[in-house]
Each structure stands twice: as C-alpha cells, then as structure tokens.
Amino acid sequence: MIRKIYTSLIILVTLAALTAGVILWRSWQSAPVADRARLSPARVSEIKSMVELSTVDIYEEIPLKGSIGKRHLVARVALEGSVSFDLDSLRVEERGDTVKVFLPPGKVELRESTRPGSYEVIDVWNDGMFGSAHFTTAEENALKRRLIESAVKGIYRKGYVVEARRRAARNVADLLSATTGRPVVVVSLPQNML
C-alpha cells in the first residue's frame, strides 16, 4: 500500500512539474527577446515553486514498543510528514552565461497522523503482579516523541531525503534551463548543515 502511495505521489509530482514547465515555457516564448537573456529577481519565486513541487510526502505505519518502569506498551502508530526544503535559504547566482542555484539541505518533518485509527494500542502489561498497566496520555506522548525521533533517523537511512534532493535538483535544472535558455548548475548543500 505504501508503494502505491509513493508511486501515486511520484506521478502527481511529475505531472505538476510538467504542467509548470509548459506554463513557464509558454510565458518564456511570449516574453520579449531581451527578457530571455537575463535572470530577473522575479524568477526566484518561480524557482521556489519548482522546489516546492519536489517536496516528498511521507506516510508510514510503524510499531511502538516502549516501557516506563515495569509497565509496557505495544501499539501501532501512523506517521505523516514530508521532506522539504527551506525556501528562504535558496540562493541563485549568475556566473557568466550560467545560472547557479544553491539548494538547501532537505528537512524532515514527521508527526502523528490525525486520520481516524492512526493510533491503536495493541497490548499493555505490568511486570509486577499487582501493578497497574495504565499509561497516562502524557506518558504515551513521551513514548511517541521518542518513536518519531527514531523514525526521522530512519527516513534519512532509507534515502528519502537523498531522493527528494535529487528530484528537486533535476526539476529545478530542467525547468530553469528551459525558462532562461541558459545552462543551470544546481549545487546541493551538504545534509550535515542541518
């Protein structure tokens, strides 16, 4: 099911990128010749839109297994989020006839899903014979926070951030090159700058 979601997202992103490319190409074709040779400040917003198209949405259902003292909890948690780019950090430079775009590091935002049934407790128990197995909402939330921190690290390990950055760089280079008629170099800033 997750593969179908990711495949659908990739198709939607590709269609959105193609649509944006056609719109940008048509506006470029109708522009006066002098505007085609120069990158004006207004183009930065177009680049930001291209990067926004490359945001990757994430949906995962993962097991939560945690304990506090002698109490244990096993649950299923659905997480939603995205890999995105800090658009305020996007930098564009013109070097001769080349446009150089500095793509900021990807940022993973992950949270518990708000969809119905996104959190389901499967089992709770206490190792003590007469102890309560009850968890307060605050305790469950603390366990979920630790799970989300671990899941974010897993997103990096699975390569979602690298793929989102690769896709964003390719989209920006293709669309900006078609818009300006100039070579475009996209520099991905290192991930360790987070």
PDB file of C-alpha atoms in Angstrom:
ATOM      1  CA  MET A   1       0.000   0.000   0.000  1.00  0.00           C
ATOM      2  CA  ILE A   2       2.850   2.381   0.848  1.00  0.00           C
ATOM      3  CA  ARG A   3       4.430   1.707  -2.553  1.00  0.00           C
ATOM      4  CA  LYS A   4       1.143   2.606  -4.245  1.00  0.00           C
ATOM      5  CA  ILE A   5       1.018   5.846  -2.276  1.00  0.00           C
ATOM      6  CA  TYR A   6       4.621   6.691  -3.195  1.00  0.00           C
ATOM      7  CA  THR A   7       4.029   5.754  -6.843  1.00  0.00           C
ATOM      8  CA  SER A   8       0.928   7.948  -6.923  1.00  0.00           C
ATOM      9  CA  LEU A   9       2.867  10.803  -5.315  1.00  0.00           C
ATOM     10  CA  ILE A  10       5.688  10.476  -7.834  1.00  0.00           C
ATOM     11  CA  ILE A  11       3.190  10.541 -10.725  1.00  0.00           C
ATOM     12  CA  LEU A  12       1.447  13.602  -9.269  1.00  0.00           C
ATOM     13  CA  VAL A  13       4.749  15.425  -8.723  1.00  0.00           C
ATOM     14  CA  THR A  14       5.861  14.593 -12.259  1.00  0.00           C
ATOM     15  CA  LEU A  15       2.581  15.842 -13.735  1.00  0.00           C
ATOM     16  CA  ALA A  16       2.781  19.029 -11.669  1.00  0.00           C
ATOM     17  CA  ALA A  17       6.382  19.598 -12.791  1.00  0.00           C
ATOM     18  CA  LEU A  18       5.434  19.070 -16.444  1.00  0.00           C
ATOM     19  CA  THR A  19       2.487  21.452 -16.118  1.00  0.00           C
ATOM     20  CA  ALA A  20       4.706  24.083 -14.516  1.00  0.00           C
ATOM     21  CA  GLY A  21       7.258  23.540 -17.294  1.00  0.00           C
ATOM     22  CA  VAL A  22       4.664  24.082 -20.028  1.00  0.00           C
ATOM     23  CA  ILE A  23       3.373  27.234 -18.314  1.00  0.00           C
ATOM     24  CA  LEU A  24       6.904  28.586 -17.859  1.00  0.00           C
ATOM     25  CA  TRP A  25       7.832  27.693 -21.436  1.00  0.00           C
ATOM     26  CA  ARG A  26       4.770  29.494 -22.828  1.00  0.00           C
ATOM     27  CA  SER A  27       5.472  32.589 -20.734  1.00  0.00           C
ATOM     28  CA  TRP A  28       9.088  32.499 -21.916  1.00  0.00           C
ATOM     29  CA  GLN A  29       8.001  32.225 -25.553  1.00  0.00           C
ATOM     30  CA  SER A  30       5.782  35.285 -25.229  1.00  0.00           C
ATOM     31  CA  ALA A  31       8.490  37.354 -23.466  1.00  0.00           C
ATOM     32  CA  PRO A  32      10.483  39.938 -25.419  1.00  0.00           C
ATOM     33  CA  VAL A  33      13.901  38.761 -26.598  1.00  0.00           C
ATOM     34  CA  ALA A  34      15.758  40.990 -24.112  1.00  0.00           C
ATOM     35  CA  ASP A  35      13.985  39.298 -21.149  1.00  0.00           C
ATOM     36  CA  ARG A  36      15.064  35.855 -22.286  1.00  0.00           C
ATOM     37  CA  ALA A  37      18.749  36.619 -21.848  1.00  0.00           C
ATOM     38  CA  ARG A  38      18.601  37.779 -18.262  1.00  0.00           C
ATOM     39  CA  LEU A  39      17.545  36.314 -14.923  1.00  0.00           C
ATOM     40  CA  SER A  40      15.384  38.860 -13.195  1.00  0.00           C
ATOM     41  CA  PRO A  41      14.579  38.816  -9.459  1.00  0.00           C
ATOM     42  CA  ALA A  42      11.020  37.713 -10.282  1.00  0.00           C
ATOM     43  CA  ARG A  43      12.384  34.364 -11.437  1.00  0.00           C
ATOM     44  CA  VAL A  44      13.399  33.456  -7.863  1.00  0.00           C
ATOM     45  CA  SER A  45       9.756  32.860  -6.956  1.00  0.00           C
ATOM     46  CA  GLU A  46       9.471  30.550  -9.964  1.00  0.00           C
ATOM     47  CA  ILE A  47      12.481  28.573  -8.752  1.00  0.00           C
ATOM     48  CA  LYS A  48      10.887  28.344  -5.300  1.00  0.00           C
ATOM     49  CA  SER A  49       7.720  26.944  -6.866  1.00  0.00           C
ATOM     50  CA  MET A  50       9.803  24.319  -8.663  1.00  0.00           C
ATOM     51  CA  VAL A  51      11.420  23.279  -5.398  1.00  0.00           C
ATOM     52  CA  GLU A  52       8.014  23.122  -3.724  1.00  0.00           C
ATOM     53  CA  LEU A  53       6.937  20.674  -6.418  1.00  0.00           C
ATOM     54  CA  SER A  54       9.772  18.417  -5.311  1.00  0.00           C
ATOM     55  CA  THR A  55       8.587  18.050  -1.725  1.00  0.00           C
ATOM     56  CA  VAL A  56       8.120  14.375  -0.862  1.00  0.00           C
ATOM     57  CA  ASP A  57       5.161  13.415   1.334  1.00  0.00           C
ATOM     58  CA  ILE A  58       5.600  10.559   3.790  1.00  0.00           C
ATOM     59  CA  TYR A  59       3.050   8.200   5.342  1.00  0.00           C
ATOM     60  CA  GLU A  60       4.209   5.235   7.420  1.00  0.00           C
ATOM     61  CA  GLU A  61       2.616   2.903   9.918  1.00  0.00           C
ATOM     62  CA  ILE A  62       5.156   1.670  12.443  1.00  0.00           C
ATOM     63  CA  PRO A  63       5.059  -0.307  15.683  1.00  0.00           C
ATOM     64  CA  LEU A  64       5.560   1.449  19.004  1.00  0.00           C
ATOM     65  CA  LYS A  65       7.099  -0.671  21.700  1.00  0.00           C
ATOM     66  CA  GLY A  66       8.021   1.105  24.922  1.00  0.00           C
ATOM     67  CA  SER A  67       8.155   0.838  28.659  1.00  0.00           C
ATOM     68  CA  ILE A  68       8.123   3.071  31.707  1.00  0.00           C
ATOM     69  CA  GLY A  69       9.309   1.300  34.815  1.00  0.00           C
ATOM     70  CA  LYS A  70       7.621  -2.110  34.927  1.00  0.00           C
ATOM     71  CA  ARG A  71       4.799  -1.036  32.587  1.00  0.00           C
ATOM     72  CA  HIS A  72       4.998  -1.935  28.896  1.00  0.00           C
ATOM     73  CA  LEU A  73       3.030  -0.806  25.855  1.00  0.00           C
ATOM     74  CA  VAL A  74       2.792  -2.087  22.286  1.00  0.00           C
ATOM     75  CA  ALA A  75       0.886  -0.019  19.720  1.00  0.00           C
ATOM     76  CA  ARG A  76       0.616   0.836  16.035  1.00  0.00           C
ATOM     77  CA  VAL A  77       1.212   4.481  15.082  1.00  0.00           C
ATOM     78  CA  ALA A  78       0.637   6.106  11.693  1.00  0.00           C
ATOM     79  CA  LEU A  79       3.060   8.926  10.954  1.00  0.00           C
ATOM     80  CA  GLU A  80       2.724  11.639   8.307  1.00  0.00           C
ATOM     81  CA  GLY A  81       5.148  14.272   7.182  1.00  0.00           C
ATOM     82  CA  SER A  82       7.314  15.494   4.389  1.00  0.00           C
ATOM     83  CA  VAL A  83      10.821  16.073   3.140  1.00  0.00           C
ATOM     84  CA  SER A  84      11.002  19.718   2.154  1.00  0.00           C
ATOM     85  CA  PHE A  85      13.491  22.491   1.549  1.00  0.00           C
ATOM     86  CA  ASP A  86      13.910  25.789   3.381  1.00  0.00           C
ATOM     87  CA  LEU A  87      12.957  28.097   0.526  1.00  0.00           C
ATOM     88  CA  ASP A  88      14.272  31.149   2.366  1.00  0.00           C
ATOM     89  CA  SER A  89      17.753  29.601   2.107  1.00  0.00           C
ATOM     90  CA  LEU A  90      17.547  29.148  -1.669  1.00  0.00           C
ATOM     91  CA  ARG A  91      20.313  31.170  -3.329  1.00  0.00           C
ATOM     92  CA  VAL A  92      20.722  31.981  -7.018  1.00  0.00           C
ATOM     93  CA  GLU A  93      23.873  33.372  -8.651  1.00  0.00           C
ATOM     94  CA  GLU A  94      24.638  34.289 -12.248  1.00  0.00           C
ATOM     95  CA  ARG A  95      28.140  33.382 -13.387  1.00  0.00           C
ATOM     96  CA  GLY A  96      28.709  34.442 -16.959  1.00  0.00           C
ATOM     97  CA  ASP A  97      26.098  32.654 -19.023  1.00  0.00           C
ATOM     98  CA  THR A  98      25.426  30.060 -16.305  1.00  0.00           C
ATOM     99  CA  VAL A  99      22.827  30.202 -13.549  1.00  0.00           C
ATOM    100  CA  LYS A 100      23.960  28.591 -10.319  1.00  0.00           C
ATOM    101  CA  VAL A 101      21.280  27.539  -7.816  1.00  0.00           C
ATOM    102  CA  PHE A 102      22.206  26.526  -4.266  1.00  0.00           C
ATOM    103  CA  LEU A 103      19.640  24.043  -2.996  1.00  0.00           C
ATOM    104  CA  PRO A 104      19.454  23.980   0.824  1.00  0.00           C
ATOM    105  CA  PRO A 105      19.533  20.702   2.753  1.00  0.00           C
ATOM    106  CA  GLY A 106      16.302  18.750   2.964  1.00  0.00           C
ATOM    107  CA  LYS A 107      14.326  18.897   6.169  1.00  0.00           C
ATOM    108  CA  VAL A 108      12.230  16.036   7.506  1.00  0.00           C
ATOM    109  CA  GLU A 109       9.036  16.934   9.337  1.00  0.00           C
ATOM    110  CA  LEU A 110       7.221  13.983  10.868  1.00  0.00           C
ATOM    111  CA  ARG A 111       4.202  13.879  13.167  1.00  0.00           C
ATOM    112  CA  GLU A 112       1.481  11.511  14.302  1.00  0.00           C
ATOM    113  CA  SER A 113      -1.286  11.246  11.744  1.00  0.00           C
ATOM    114  CA  THR A 114      -4.638  12.824  12.570  1.00  0.00           C
ATOM    115  CA  ARG A 115      -6.556  10.287  10.476  1.00  0.00           C
ATOM    116  CA  PRO A 116      -9.063   8.094  12.323  1.00  0.00           C
ATOM    117  CA  GLY A 117      -7.463   4.920  13.659  1.00  0.00           C
ATOM    118  CA  SER A 118      -3.924   6.266  13.321  1.00  0.00           C
ATOM    119  CA  TYR A 119      -3.032   5.192  16.873  1.00  0.00           C
ATOM    120  CA  GLU A 120      -4.036   1.784  18.174  1.00  0.00           C
ATOM    121  CA  VAL A 121      -2.877   0.259  21.453  1.00  0.00           C
ATOM    122  CA  ILE A 122      -2.360  -3.459  20.934  1.00  0.00           C
ATOM    123  CA  ASP A 123      -1.254  -4.532  24.417  1.00  0.00           C
ATOM    124  CA  VAL A 124      -0.229  -3.148  27.828  1.00  0.00           C
ATOM    125  CA  TRP A 125       1.091  -5.049  30.825  1.00  0.00           C
ATOM    126  CA  ASN A 126       2.953  -4.684  34.097  1.00  0.00           C
ATOM    127  CA  ASP A 127       5.795  -6.941  35.181  1.00  0.00           C
ATOM    128  CA  GLY A 128       4.658  -6.528  38.803  1.00  0.00           C
ATOM    129  CA  MET A 129       1.984  -8.934  39.981  1.00  0.00           C
ATOM    130  CA  PHE A 130      -0.459  -6.315  41.277  1.00  0.00           C
ATOM    131  CA  GLY A 131       0.802  -3.224  39.461  1.00  0.00           C
ATOM    132  CA  SER A 132      -1.337  -1.178  37.115  1.00  0.00           C
ATOM    133  CA  ALA A 133      -0.634  -1.369  33.397  1.00  0.00           C
ATOM    134  CA  HIS A 134      -2.324   2.014  32.764  1.00  0.00           C
ATOM    135  CA  PHE A 135      -0.397   4.700  30.857  1.00  0.00           C
ATOM    136  CA  THR A 136      -1.336   8.357  31.087  1.00  0.00           C
ATOM    137  CA  THR A 137      -1.708  10.427  27.921  1.00  0.00           C
ATOM    138  CA  ALA A 138       1.488  12.311  28.819  1.00  0.00           C
ATOM    139  CA  GLU A 139       3.399   9.026  29.143  1.00  0.00           C
ATOM    140  CA  GLU A 140       2.068   7.746  25.813  1.00  0.00           C
ATOM    141  CA  ASN A 141       3.013  11.062  24.174  1.00  0.00           C
ATOM    142  CA  ALA A 142       6.562  10.779  25.578  1.00  0.00           C
ATOM    143  CA  LEU A 143       6.862   7.303  24.029  1.00  0.00           C
ATOM    144  CA  LYS A 144       5.510   8.642  20.717  1.00  0.00           C
ATOM    145  CA  ARG A 145       8.052  11.507  20.720  1.00  0.00           C
ATOM    146  CA  ARG A 146      10.903   9.007  21.076  1.00  0.00           C
ATOM    147  CA  LEU A 147       9.384   6.926  18.274  1.00  0.00           C
ATOM    148  CA  ILE A 148       9.157   9.961  15.972  1.00  0.00           C
ATOM    149  CA  GLU A 149      12.807  10.911  16.674  1.00  0.00           C
ATOM    150  CA  SER A 150      13.834   7.378  15.750  1.00  0.00           C
ATOM    151  CA  ALA A 151      11.581   7.392  12.668  1.00  0.00           C
ATOM    152  CA  VAL A 152      13.166  10.644  11.394  1.00  0.00           C
ATOM    153  CA  LYS A 153      16.590   8.986  11.546  1.00  0.00           C
ATOM    154  CA  GLY A 154      15.080   6.045   9.645  1.00  0.00           C
ATOM    155  CA  ILE A 155      13.816   8.401   6.921  1.00  0.00           C
ATOM    156  CA  TYR A 156      17.393   9.578   6.356  1.00  0.00           C
ATOM    157  CA  ARG A 157      18.702   5.976   6.382  1.00  0.00           C
ATOM    158  CA  LYS A 158      16.084   4.864   3.832  1.00  0.00           C
ATOM    159  CA  GLY A 159      17.296   7.521   1.402  1.00  0.00           C
ATOM    160  CA  TYR A 160      14.044   9.520   1.153  1.00  0.00           C
ATOM    161  CA  VAL A 161      15.917  12.786   1.720  1.00  0.00           C
ATOM    162  CA  VAL A 162      18.569  11.980  -0.877  1.00  0.00           C
ATOM    163  CA  GLU A 163      15.871  11.092  -3.419  1.00  0.00           C
ATOM    164  CA  ALA A 164      13.902  14.283  -2.706  1.00  0.00           C
ATOM    165  CA  ARG A 165      17.076  16.362  -3.122  1.00  0.00           C
ATOM    166  CA  ARG A 166      17.975  14.583  -6.371  1.00  0.00           C
ATOM    167  CA  ARG A 167      14.462  15.133  -7.734  1.00  0.00           C
ATOM    168  CA  ALA A 168      14.406  18.801  -6.694  1.00  0.00           C
ATOM    169  CA  ALA A 169      17.808  19.432  -8.299  1.00  0.00           C
ATOM    170  CA  ARG A 170      16.748  17.753 -11.538  1.00  0.00           C
ATOM    171  CA  ASN A 171      13.420  19.634 -11.708  1.00  0.00           C
ATOM    172  CA  VAL A 172      14.997  22.997 -10.966  1.00  0.00           C
ATOM    173  CA  ALA A 173      17.782  22.469 -13.521  1.00  0.00           C
ATOM    174  CA  ASP A 174      15.416  21.281 -16.274  1.00  0.00           C
ATOM    175  CA  LEU A 175      12.743  23.909 -15.780  1.00  0.00           C
ATOM    176  CA  LEU A 176      15.053  26.864 -15.165  1.00  0.00           C
ATOM    177  CA  SER A 177      17.220  25.938 -18.133  1.00  0.00           C
ATOM    178  CA  ALA A 178      14.114  25.809 -20.342  1.00  0.00           C
ATOM    179  CA  THR A 179      12.933  29.142 -18.932  1.00  0.00           C
ATOM    180  CA  THR A 180      16.179  31.085 -19.261  1.00  0.00           C
ATOM    181  CA  GLY A 181      17.746  29.268 -22.202  1.00  0.00           C
ATOM    182  CA  ARG A 182      20.968  29.146 -20.204  1.00  0.00           C
ATOM    183  CA  PRO A 183      22.897  26.315 -18.579  1.00  0.00           C
ATOM    184  CA  VAL A 184      21.894  25.732 -14.958  1.00  0.00           C
ATOM    185  CA  VAL A 185      24.062  24.197 -12.266  1.00  0.00           C
ATOM    186  CA  VAL A 186      22.308  23.064  -9.078  1.00  0.00           C
ATOM    187  CA  VAL A 187      24.529  22.704  -6.034  1.00  0.00           C
ATOM    188  CA  SER A 188      23.043  20.632  -3.209  1.00  0.00           C
ATOM    189  CA  LEU A 189      24.297  21.894   0.117  1.00  0.00           C
ATOM    190  CA  PRO A 190      25.556  19.098   2.400  1.00  0.00           C
ATOM    191  CA  GLN A 191      22.983  17.351   4.588  1.00  0.00           C
ATOM    192  CA  ASN A 192      25.178  17.809   7.666  1.00  0.00           C
ATOM    193  CA  MET A 193      24.329  21.527   7.620  1.00  0.00           C
ATOM    194  CA  LEU A 194      21.046  20.731   9.413  1.00  0.00           C
TER     195      LEU A 194
END
